[in-house]
Amino acid sequence: MMNLWILNEFLYFPDNKSEYIPAAIELAIILILCILVFNFFRKKARKDLEKTRELEEKILKEKQSSSNQH
């Protein structure tokens, strides 16, 4: 019985539904920001992967050329 009373203190459902508008706007803004940040990290990871592959190929070519000289 005590647990229900505690939960009721934190739950608030307004009778006036226009009070939901600021929360919906904030949720939409945060969702858009999350999507933008997620896409930024995906693009950054893709670029870093390409740089790593290029560096790896360069190192392998140098190893092959140095082993061919001996």
PDB file of C-alpha atoms in Angstrom, residues 10-65:
ATOM      1  CA  PHE A  10       5.525  11.112  -9.070  1.00  0.00           C
ATOM      2  CA  LEU A  11       2.820  10.359 -11.617  1.00  0.00           C
ATOM      3  CA  TYR A  12       0.895  13.349 -12.875  1.00  0.00           C
ATOM      4  CA  PHE A  13      -1.621  13.199 -15.685  1.00  0.00           C
ATOM      5  CA  PRO A  14      -3.026  16.674 -16.348  1.00  0.00           C
ATOM      6  CA  ASP A  15      -6.683  17.170 -17.121  1.00  0.00           C
ATOM      7  CA  ASN A  16      -5.782  19.948 -19.534  1.00  0.00           C
ATOM      8  CA  LYS A  17      -4.150  18.114 -22.431  1.00  0.00           C
ATOM      9  CA  SER A  18      -2.392  21.269 -23.658  1.00  0.00           C
ATOM     10  CA  GLU A  19       0.119  20.731 -20.847  1.00  0.00           C
ATOM     11  CA  TYR A  20       1.500  17.836 -22.871  1.00  0.00           C
ATOM     12  CA  ILE A  21       2.622  20.166 -25.687  1.00  0.00           C
ATOM     13  CA  PRO A  22       5.909  21.386 -24.087  1.00  0.00           C
ATOM     14  CA  ALA A  23       6.869  17.820 -23.211  1.00  0.00           C
ATOM     15  CA  ALA A  24       6.126  16.658 -26.753  1.00  0.00           C
ATOM     16  CA  ILE A  25       8.184  19.489 -28.222  1.00  0.00           C
ATOM     17  CA  GLU A  26      11.091  18.710 -25.904  1.00  0.00           C
ATOM     18  CA  LEU A  27      10.869  15.017 -26.771  1.00  0.00           C
ATOM     19  CA  ALA A  28      10.901  15.816 -30.491  1.00  0.00           C
ATOM     20  CA  ILE A  29      13.941  18.100 -30.127  1.00  0.00           C
ATOM     21  CA  ILE A  30      15.866  15.529 -28.118  1.00  0.00           C
ATOM     22  CA  LEU A  31      14.944  12.769 -30.556  1.00  0.00           C
ATOM     23  CA  ILE A  32      16.158  14.845 -33.514  1.00  0.00           C
ATOM     24  CA  LEU A  33      19.406  15.656 -31.701  1.00  0.00           C
ATOM     25  CA  CYS A  34      19.953  11.983 -30.901  1.00  0.00           C
ATOM     26  CA  ILE A  35      19.463  11.034 -34.539  1.00  0.00           C
ATOM     27  CA  LEU A  36      21.890  13.748 -35.690  1.00  0.00           C
ATOM     28  CA  VAL A  37      24.556  12.704 -33.186  1.00  0.00           C
ATOM     29  CA  PHE A  38      24.102   9.032 -34.095  1.00  0.00           C
ATOM     30  CA  ASN A  39      24.529   9.810 -37.803  1.00  0.00           C
ATOM     31  CA  PHE A  40      27.577  11.965 -37.047  1.00  0.00           C
ATOM     32  CA  PHE A  41      29.257   9.086 -35.220  1.00  0.00           C
ATOM     33  CA  ARG A  42      28.378   6.644 -38.020  1.00  0.00           C
ATOM     34  CA  LYS A  43      29.933   8.924 -40.646  1.00  0.00           C
ATOM     35  CA  LYS A  44      32.987   9.526 -38.473  1.00  0.00           C
ATOM     36  CA  ALA A  45      33.444   5.790 -37.923  1.00  0.00           C
ATOM     37  CA  ARG A  46      33.130   5.146 -41.659  1.00  0.00           C
ATOM     38  CA  LYS A  47      35.806   7.771 -42.420  1.00  0.00           C
ATOM     39  CA  ASP A  48      38.092   6.374 -39.720  1.00  0.00           C
ATOM     40  CA  LEU A  49      37.649   2.884 -41.143  1.00  0.00           C
ATOM     41  CA  GLU A  50      38.689   4.089 -44.590  1.00  0.00           C
ATOM     42  CA  LYS A  51      41.750   5.852 -43.161  1.00  0.00           C
ATOM     43  CA  THR A  52      42.687   2.703 -41.261  1.00  0.00           C
ATOM     44  CA  ARG A  53      42.357   0.566 -44.388  1.00  0.00           C
ATOM     45  CA  GLU A  54      44.518   2.974 -46.380  1.00  0.00           C
ATOM     46  CA  LEU A  55      47.163   2.981 -43.655  1.00  0.00           C
ATOM     47  CA  GLU A  56      47.042  -0.804 -43.475  1.00  0.00           C
ATOM     48  CA  GLU A  57      47.506  -1.121 -47.244  1.00  0.00           C
ATOM     49  CA  LYS A  58      50.400   1.327 -47.135  1.00  0.00           C
ATOM     50  CA  ILE A  59      52.122  -0.642 -44.377  1.00  0.00           C
ATOM     51  CA  LEU A  60      51.607  -3.935 -46.224  1.00  0.00           C
ATOM     52  CA  LYS A  61      53.062  -2.467 -49.442  1.00  0.00           C
ATOM     53  CA  GLU A  62      56.093  -1.185 -47.546  1.00  0.00           C
ATOM     54  CA  LYS A  63      56.616  -4.602 -45.957  1.00  0.00           C
ATOM     55  CA  GLN A  64      56.353  -6.330 -49.323  1.00  0.00           C
ATOM     56  CA  SER A  65      58.736  -3.909 -50.990  1.00  0.00           C
TER      57      SER A  65
END
